[in-house]
Coordinates of C-alpha atoms and ligand atoms in Angstrom, one line a residue:
Chain A
M1404 CA 161.6 -47.7 124.1
P1405 CA 162.5 -49.5 127.4
D1406 CA 161.3 -53.0 127.8
P1407 CA 157.8 -52.7 129.5
K1408 CA 158.6 -55.7 131.8
K1409 CA 161.6 -54.0 133.1
N1410 CA 160.4 -50.4 133.4
G1411 CA 156.7 -51.0 134.2
L1412 CA 156.1 -48.0 136.4
L1413 CA 157.5 -45.4 133.9
T1414 CA 155.4 -46.8 131.0
A1415 CA 152.3 -46.9 133.2
V1416 CA 152.8 -43.3 134.2
L1417 CA 153.5 -42.2 130.5
S1418 CA 150.4 -44.0 129.4
A1419 CA 148.3 -42.5 132.1
L1420 CA 149.6 -39.1 131.1
A1421 CA 148.7 -39.8 127.5
A1422 CA 145.2 -40.8 128.5
M1423 CA 144.8 -37.6 130.5
F1424 CA 145.9 -35.6 127.5
G1425 CA 143.7 -37.7 125.3
V1426 CA 146.2 -38.8 122.6
Q1427 CA 148.2 -42.0 122.5
S1428 CA 150.0 -43.6 119.6
D1429 CA 148.8 -47.0 118.3
R1430 CA 152.2 -48.5 118.9
N1431 CA 152.3 -47.7 122.6
R1432 CA 148.7 -48.8 123.0
Q1433 CA 149.4 -52.2 121.5
K1434 CA 152.4 -52.5 123.8
D1435 CA 150.4 -51.6 126.9
F1436 CA 147.7 -54.1 126.0
S1437 CA 150.1 -56.9 125.6
S1438 CA 152.0 -56.3 128.9
G1439 CA 150.0 -58.5 131.2
S1440 CA 147.9 -57.2 134.1
P1441 CA 145.8 -54.0 133.6
L1442 CA 145.8 -53.5 137.4
R1443 CA 149.1 -51.5 137.3
Y1444 CA 147.5 -49.1 134.7
L1445 CA 144.3 -48.7 136.7
L1446 CA 146.1 -47.9 140.0
T1447 CA 148.5 -45.5 138.3
G1448 CA 145.5 -43.8 136.6
V1449 CA 143.7 -43.3 139.9
L1450 CA 146.8 -42.1 141.7
M1451 CA 147.5 -39.5 139.0
A1452 CA 143.9 -38.3 139.0
A1453 CA 144.3 -37.8 142.8
L1454 CA 147.6 -36.0 142.2
F1455 CA 145.9 -33.8 139.7
V1456 CA 143.2 -32.8 142.1
V1457 CA 145.8 -32.1 144.9
G1458 CA 147.8 -30.0 142.3
V1459 CA 144.8 -27.9 141.4
I1460 CA 144.0 -27.3 145.1
L1461 CA 147.6 -26.2 145.7
L1462 CA 147.5 -23.9 142.7
V1463 CA 144.4 -22.2 143.9
R1464 CA 145.9 -21.8 147.4
L1465 CA 149.0 -20.3 145.9
A1466 CA 146.9 -17.9 143.7
L1467 CA 144.8 -16.9 146.7
M1468 CA 148.0 -16.4 148.8
L1469 CA 149.5 -14.2 146.1
A1470 CA 146.3 -12.3 145.7
G1471 CA 146.5 -11.6 149.5
A1472 CA 143.2 -13.2 150.4
Chain B
M308 CA 128.9 -12.9 83.3
I309 CA 127.0 -16.1 84.1
R310 CA 130.0 -17.2 86.3
K311 CA 129.5 -14.3 88.7
V312 CA 126.1 -15.7 89.8
W313 CA 127.6 -17.1 92.9
L314 CA 128.3 -13.5 94.0
L315 CA 124.6 -12.7 94.3
P316 CA 123.9 -14.2 97.7
W317 CA 127.0 -12.4 99.1
I318 CA 125.9 -9.1 97.6
G319 CA 122.4 -9.7 99.1
W320 CA 124.0 -10.4 102.5
L321 CA 126.2 -7.3 102.4
V322 CA 123.2 -5.1 101.4
S323 CA 121.1 -6.5 104.3
L324 CA 123.8 -5.9 107.0
P325 CA 122.4 -2.6 108.2
A326 CA 119.0 -4.3 108.5
I327 CA 120.5 -7.1 110.5
A328 CA 122.2 -4.5 112.8
A329 CA 118.9 -2.7 113.3
W330 CA 117.2 -6.0 114.0
D331 CA 119.0 -5.9 117.4
V332 CA 120.1 -9.5 117.6
N333 CA 123.4 -8.8 119.2
M334 CA 124.0 -8.4 122.9
R335 CA 123.5 -4.9 124.2
P336 CA 126.6 -2.8 125.0
G337 CA 125.1 -2.0 128.4
S338 CA 125.6 1.2 130.4
T339 CA 128.1 0.4 133.1
A340 CA 131.8 -0.1 132.9
I341 CA 131.4 -3.8 133.7
A342 CA 128.6 -4.2 131.1
R343 CA 130.9 -2.7 128.5
E344 CA 133.7 -5.1 129.5
V345 CA 131.3 -8.0 129.2
Y346 CA 130.2 -6.8 125.8
D347 CA 133.8 -6.4 124.6
L348 CA 134.6 -9.9 125.8
H349 CA 131.5 -11.2 124.0
M350 CA 132.6 -9.5 120.8
I351 CA 136.3 -10.7 121.0
I352 CA 135.2 -14.2 121.6
F353 CA 132.6 -13.9 118.8
W354 CA 135.3 -12.8 116.3
I355 CA 137.7 -15.6 117.5
C356 CA 134.9 -18.1 116.8
V357 CA 134.4 -16.5 113.4
A358 CA 138.1 -16.8 112.6
I359 CA 138.2 -20.4 113.7
G360 CA 135.1 -21.1 111.6
V361 CA 136.6 -19.5 108.5
V362 CA 139.9 -21.4 108.9
V363 CA 138.3 -24.8 109.6
F364 CA 135.6 -24.6 107.0
G365 CA 138.0 -23.0 104.5
V366 CA 140.5 -25.9 104.9
M367 CA 137.7 -28.4 104.8
F368 CA 136.0 -27.1 101.7
W369 CA 139.3 -26.5 99.9
S370 CA 140.3 -30.1 100.6
I371 CA 137.0 -31.5 99.5
I372 CA 137.2 -29.6 96.2
H373 CA 140.9 -29.9 95.6
H374 CA 141.0 -33.6 96.2
R375 CA 137.8 -34.5 94.3
K376 CA 137.3 -37.8 92.7
S377 CA 136.9 -36.3 89.2
R378 CA 140.5 -35.1 89.4
G379 CA 141.6 -38.6 90.2
A380 CA 142.2 -38.2 93.9
E381 CA 143.0 -41.5 95.8
A382 CA 142.0 -41.9 99.4
R383 CA 144.9 -42.6 101.7
N384 CA 144.0 -45.2 104.3
F385 CA 145.8 -44.6 107.5
H386 CA 144.6 -45.1 111.1
E387 CA 146.1 -42.2 113.1
N388 CA 148.6 -39.4 113.2
T389 CA 149.9 -38.7 116.7
A390 CA 151.6 -35.5 115.7
V391 CA 148.3 -34.0 114.2
E392 CA 146.3 -35.2 117.1
I393 CA 148.6 -33.5 119.6
L394 CA 148.4 -30.4 117.6
W395 CA 144.7 -30.3 117.4
T396 CA 144.5 -30.8 121.2
L397 CA 147.1 -28.1 122.0
I398 CA 145.7 -25.4 119.7
P399 CA 142.2 -25.3 121.2
F400 CA 143.7 -25.6 124.7
A401 CA 145.8 -22.5 124.0
I402 CA 142.8 -20.7 122.5
L403 CA 140.6 -21.5 125.5
I404 CA 143.3 -20.3 128.0
A405 CA 143.7 -17.1 125.9
M406 CA 139.9 -16.5 126.2
A407 CA 139.8 -17.5 129.9
V408 CA 142.3 -15.0 131.1
P409 CA 140.5 -11.8 130.2
A410 CA 137.1 -13.4 131.1
T411 CA 138.4 -14.4 134.6
A412 CA 139.7 -10.8 135.1
T413 CA 136.2 -9.5 134.5
L414 CA 134.6 -12.1 136.6
I415 CA 136.8 -11.2 139.6
K416 CA 135.7 -7.6 139.2
M417 CA 132.1 -8.6 139.1
Y418 CA 132.4 -10.6 142.3
D419 CA 134.0 -7.7 144.2
N420 CA 131.1 -6.5 146.3
T421 CA 133.2 -4.4 148.7
D422 CA 132.9 -0.6 149.2
A423 CA 129.2 -0.3 148.2
E424 CA 127.6 2.9 149.2
I425 CA 124.0 1.7 149.0
D426 CA 122.7 -1.8 150.0
I427 CA 119.4 -3.0 148.5
Q428 CA 117.8 -6.2 149.4
V429 CA 115.8 -7.6 146.4
T430 CA 113.3 -10.3 147.2
G431 CA 111.5 -12.3 144.6
Y432 CA 107.8 -13.1 145.2
Q433 CA 105.3 -14.9 143.0
W434 CA 105.0 -12.6 141.0
K435 CA 106.6 -9.3 141.9
W436 CA 109.8 -7.9 143.4
R437 CA 110.3 -6.3 146.8
Y438 CA 113.0 -3.7 147.3
Q439 CA 114.4 -2.8 150.7
Y440 CA 116.9 0.0 151.0
L441 CA 118.9 -1.3 154.0
G442 CA 119.4 1.4 156.6
E443 CA 117.1 3.9 154.7
D444 CA 113.8 2.8 156.0
I445 CA 112.4 2.3 152.5
D446 CA 110.6 -0.9 151.6
F447 CA 108.2 -1.4 148.7
F448 CA 106.8 -3.9 146.2
S449 CA 107.2 -3.5 142.5
S450 CA 104.5 -5.2 140.4
L451 CA 103.5 -5.3 136.8
A452 CA 101.7 -2.2 135.6
T453 CA 100.5 -3.4 132.2
S454 CA 96.7 -3.6 132.3
R455 CA 94.9 -7.0 132.2
E456 CA 93.0 -5.6 129.1
Q457 CA 96.3 -5.4 127.1
I458 CA 97.3 -8.9 128.3
N459 CA 94.0 -10.3 127.2
N460 CA 94.0 -8.6 123.8
E461 CA 91.1 -6.4 124.8
A462 CA 93.1 -3.3 124.4
P463 CA 96.1 -2.3 122.1
K464 CA 99.5 -3.1 123.6
G465 CA 101.6 -0.2 124.9
E466 CA 105.2 0.6 124.0
H467 CA 106.5 -1.1 127.2
Y468 CA 104.1 -4.0 127.2
L469 CA 105.0 -6.3 130.1
L470 CA 108.1 -4.3 130.9
E471 CA 106.5 -1.6 133.1
V472 CA 105.9 -1.6 136.8
D473 CA 104.0 0.5 139.3
N474 CA 107.1 1.3 141.6
P475 CA 110.4 1.2 139.8
L476 CA 113.7 0.6 141.7
V477 CA 115.2 4.1 141.9
L478 CA 119.0 4.5 142.0
P479 CA 121.4 7.4 142.1
V480 CA 123.8 7.9 139.3
G481 CA 127.5 7.1 139.9
K482 CA 127.2 5.3 143.2
K483 CA 128.2 1.7 143.8
V484 CA 125.0 -0.2 144.7
R485 CA 125.1 -3.6 146.2
F486 CA 122.2 -5.9 145.7
L487 CA 121.4 -8.8 148.1
F488 CA 119.1 -11.3 146.3
T489 CA 116.8 -13.7 148.0
A490 CA 113.2 -15.1 147.4
N491 CA 110.1 -15.7 149.4
D492 CA 108.7 -18.7 147.7
V493 CA 110.4 -20.3 144.7
I494 CA 113.6 -19.5 142.8
H495 CA 113.5 -16.3 140.7
S496 CA 116.3 -14.5 139.0
W497 CA 116.9 -10.8 138.7
W498 CA 118.2 -9.7 135.3
V499 CA 118.8 -6.2 134.0
P500 CA 121.0 -6.5 130.8
D501 CA 122.1 -2.9 130.7
L502 CA 123.5 -3.1 134.2
S503 CA 125.0 -6.5 133.5
V504 CA 123.4 -7.9 136.6
K505 CA 121.8 -11.4 136.5
K506 CA 121.6 -13.3 139.7
D507 CA 119.3 -16.1 141.1
A508 CA 117.1 -15.1 144.0
I509 CA 116.8 -18.3 146.0
P510 CA 114.7 -18.8 149.2
G511 CA 116.9 -19.2 152.2
F512 CA 120.1 -17.9 150.4
I513 CA 121.5 -14.5 149.8
N514 CA 123.4 -13.8 146.5
E515 CA 125.2 -10.6 146.0
S516 CA 126.0 -8.5 143.0
W517 CA 126.6 -4.8 142.3
A518 CA 126.4 -2.0 139.7
I519 CA 127.5 1.5 139.3
P520 CA 124.9 3.1 137.0
E521 CA 126.6 5.8 134.8
E522 CA 123.7 7.4 132.9
P523 CA 120.4 8.6 134.3
G524 CA 117.6 6.7 132.5
I525 CA 115.1 3.9 132.6
Y526 CA 116.5 0.3 132.4
R527 CA 114.2 -2.6 132.0
G528 CA 114.7 -6.3 132.8
Q529 CA 112.8 -9.5 133.6
C530 CA 112.7 -12.4 135.9
T531 CA 114.7 -15.1 134.2
E532 CA 114.1 -18.2 136.3
L533 CA 110.9 -20.0 135.4
C534 CA 108.9 -19.4 138.6
G535 CA 105.3 -20.4 137.9
R536 CA 102.3 -19.1 136.0
D537 CA 103.1 -15.4 135.9
H538 CA 106.8 -15.7 135.4
G539 CA 106.6 -13.5 132.4
F540 CA 104.6 -10.9 134.3
M541 CA 107.1 -9.8 136.9
P542 CA 109.4 -7.3 135.1
I543 CA 112.0 -5.1 136.5
V544 CA 112.3 -1.3 136.0
V545 CA 115.3 0.6 137.2
D546 CA 115.1 4.3 137.3
V547 CA 118.5 6.0 137.5
R548 CA 118.4 9.6 138.6
P549 CA 121.0 12.3 139.4
Q550 CA 121.9 12.4 143.1
A551 CA 119.8 15.4 143.9
E552 CA 116.7 13.9 142.4
F553 CA 117.4 10.6 144.1
D554 CA 117.6 12.4 147.5
Q555 CA 114.4 14.1 146.7
W556 CA 112.8 10.7 145.9
L557 CA 114.0 9.3 149.2
A558 CA 112.4 12.1 151.1
D559 CA 109.2 11.9 149.1
T560 CA 109.0 8.2 149.5
R561 CA 109.5 8.4 153.3
S562 CA 106.8 11.1 153.7
A563 CA 104.4 9.1 151.5
A564 CA 105.0 6.1 153.8
A565 CA 104.3 8.3 156.8
A566 CA 101.1 9.7 155.2
Q567 CA 100.1 6.1 154.4
K568 CA 100.4 5.3 158.1
A569 CA 98.4 8.3 159.1
S570 CA 95.7 7.5 156.6
A571 CA 95.1 4.2 158.3
T572 CA 93.7 6.1 161.3
Q573 CA 91.3 8.1 159.2
E574 CA 87.7 7.2 158.5
W575 CA 87.2 5.7 155.1
T576 CA 83.8 5.5 153.4
L577 CA 82.6 2.4 151.6
A578 CA 83.0 4.1 148.2
Q579 CA 86.5 5.2 148.9
L580 CA 87.5 1.7 150.1
M581 CA 85.9 0.2 147.0
E582 CA 87.8 2.5 144.6
R583 CA 91.1 1.8 146.3
G584 CA 90.3 -1.9 146.7
E585 CA 89.8 -2.3 143.0
Q586 CA 93.2 -1.0 142.2
V587 CA 94.8 -3.2 144.9
Y588 CA 92.9 -6.2 143.7
N589 CA 94.0 -5.7 140.1
T590 CA 97.7 -5.4 140.9
S591 CA 97.9 -8.0 143.8
C592 CA 95.1 -10.6 143.3
A593 CA 93.8 -10.6 139.8
A594 CA 96.7 -12.7 138.5
C595 CA 95.2 -15.7 140.3
H596 CA 91.6 -14.9 141.2
Q597 CA 91.0 -13.0 137.9
A598 CA 89.7 -9.5 137.4
N599 CA 86.1 -10.9 137.3
G600 CA 86.5 -12.7 140.6
Q601 CA 85.9 -16.1 138.9
G602 CA 89.3 -17.5 139.6
I603 CA 90.6 -20.4 137.5
P604 CA 88.7 -23.7 138.2
G605 CA 91.0 -26.3 139.7
A606 CA 93.8 -23.8 140.5
F607 CA 92.5 -20.6 142.1
P608 CA 89.1 -20.4 143.7
A609 CA 86.4 -18.0 142.6
L610 CA 85.8 -15.2 145.0
A611 CA 82.5 -14.2 143.5
G612 CA 79.9 -16.0 145.5
S613 CA 82.5 -17.7 147.7
P614 CA 80.9 -18.8 151.0
M615 CA 83.9 -17.3 152.9
V616 CA 83.9 -14.0 151.0
T617 CA 80.2 -13.6 151.4
G618 CA 80.1 -15.1 154.9
D619 CA 82.4 -15.1 157.9
I620 CA 84.4 -11.8 157.8
G621 CA 86.9 -12.9 160.4
A622 CA 87.9 -16.0 158.3
H623 CA 88.1 -13.8 155.2
I624 CA 90.4 -11.3 156.8
D625 CA 92.5 -14.1 158.3
I626 CA 93.2 -15.8 155.0
V627 CA 94.2 -12.5 153.3
L628 CA 96.5 -11.5 156.1
H629 CA 98.1 -14.9 156.8
G630 CA 97.6 -16.8 153.6
K631 CA 97.1 -20.5 153.6
A632 CA 100.2 -22.6 154.1
G633 CA 101.0 -25.0 151.3
T634 CA 98.9 -23.2 148.7
A635 CA 99.7 -20.3 146.4
M636 CA 97.6 -18.0 148.6
Q637 CA 100.3 -15.8 150.2
A638 CA 100.3 -13.9 153.5
F639 CA 99.4 -10.4 152.2
G640 CA 99.6 -9.0 155.8
A641 CA 103.3 -8.4 155.3
Q642 CA 103.0 -7.2 151.7
L643 CA 100.2 -4.6 151.8
N644 CA 99.6 -1.8 154.2
A645 CA 96.5 -1.6 156.5
V646 CA 94.5 0.7 154.1
D647 CA 95.2 -1.5 151.1
L648 CA 94.2 -4.6 153.0
A649 CA 91.0 -3.1 154.3
A650 CA 90.2 -1.8 150.9
V651 CA 90.8 -5.1 149.0
I652 CA 88.8 -7.1 151.5
T653 CA 86.0 -4.6 151.3
Y654 CA 86.2 -4.7 147.5
E655 CA 86.0 -8.5 147.5
R656 CA 83.0 -8.5 149.7
N657 CA 81.1 -6.1 147.5
A658 CA 82.2 -6.6 143.9
W659 CA 80.9 -9.1 141.3
G660 CA 77.5 -9.4 143.0
N661 CA 78.8 -10.2 146.4
D662 CA 77.0 -7.2 147.7
T663 CA 77.4 -7.9 151.4
G664 CA 77.5 -4.2 152.2
D665 CA 80.3 -5.0 154.7
S666 CA 83.1 -2.5 155.0
V667 CA 86.4 -3.3 156.8
S668 CA 88.1 -0.4 158.4
P669 CA 91.9 0.1 158.2
Q670 CA 91.9 0.4 162.1
R671 CA 90.6 -3.2 162.4
I672 CA 93.5 -4.4 160.2
T673 CA 96.0 -2.4 162.2
E674 CA 94.8 -4.0 165.4
L675 CA 95.2 -7.4 163.9
Q676 CA 98.6 -6.7 162.6
Q677 CA 99.9 -5.8 166.1
Ligands
CU197 CU1 110.1 -15.0 139.0

């Protein structure tokens, strides 16, 4: 595992993904909770939720385009 | 021998299977292609659920019995297992997707309202349905035909108790019919299981659905959105006929409507109006004002002895034609024809001891309607 201090963004993204999926290992959870400010996790979470919504919209657009509507 | 006792409930269950089938608890297979697809989806998903239940409960009970305390099982204390958690998230996800794919395919078909050969506007009223065949000049109301005596336990109940109407919706076999649903007062919902059509009828909105009836016959349904006091008393009857009989019905219905118009210009005697008026009253008014004209105190006024009904004839005609805004009293001017209106007003003015001797002519109503 990379050092959370060095590779903060990647861990935050992975943790947000784990949260969206609903499963996270206890080891990672302990690490996240001891890595200082929660703000980074909150912001990443909100950003990824927005990305998810945009992704769904694009997927529907694509499906409609392929269906010729 | 004694060890086989546990088999008994299972044998009992197997023996009773035919009885359960006859009990009719399952969804109906329906009588259109879409209805059969919906039924098949329902059965596939049902059996998937059964399989999941058997596996999950099987593993659970096997574990409980196999690791029982009397065999010296020791509990293992651990907090989590990420691999198992991922597995039990992915498996249901895969099952849900596998069920969603065929279900969505059917839904897309159900929403394809194009290429209909007949358009029918269905309007929900408290408490009846109105059917307008768009472009065909056919427009009628369909009300409950079960008698008040049966409802009040004063007569034995018939075979189609509360599932029979005076004017069924008539459809030809094998044609795509598009329904446009809306409502006049509150939200209703039009549901005919055999056609696999169930749609909300909402005031100010139009919802669409369609069906291609395949077999001539009578199909029954009900309003399925709680819509007030007589929600359970506004059934649906669909009468599917071969094309030739349907065409005949169209012609007959049109000429009956024309005859109706003509009869509004004839002279009607008090006795004729009374007889007709009683029928109209019982189908259109008795739900609220009651067959004996006593109404329901606090909700629907009594018409027997009412100062309006025994007094000012103009005000009486006005409230029946135009209703009273903000109350359950609807504008019947748009729902009943001139003869029915004249008859029901005459009936109210002379029934239940109101004995005013007044008779209202259809001509008078026709003039007011113009
Ligand atoms: Cu209703």
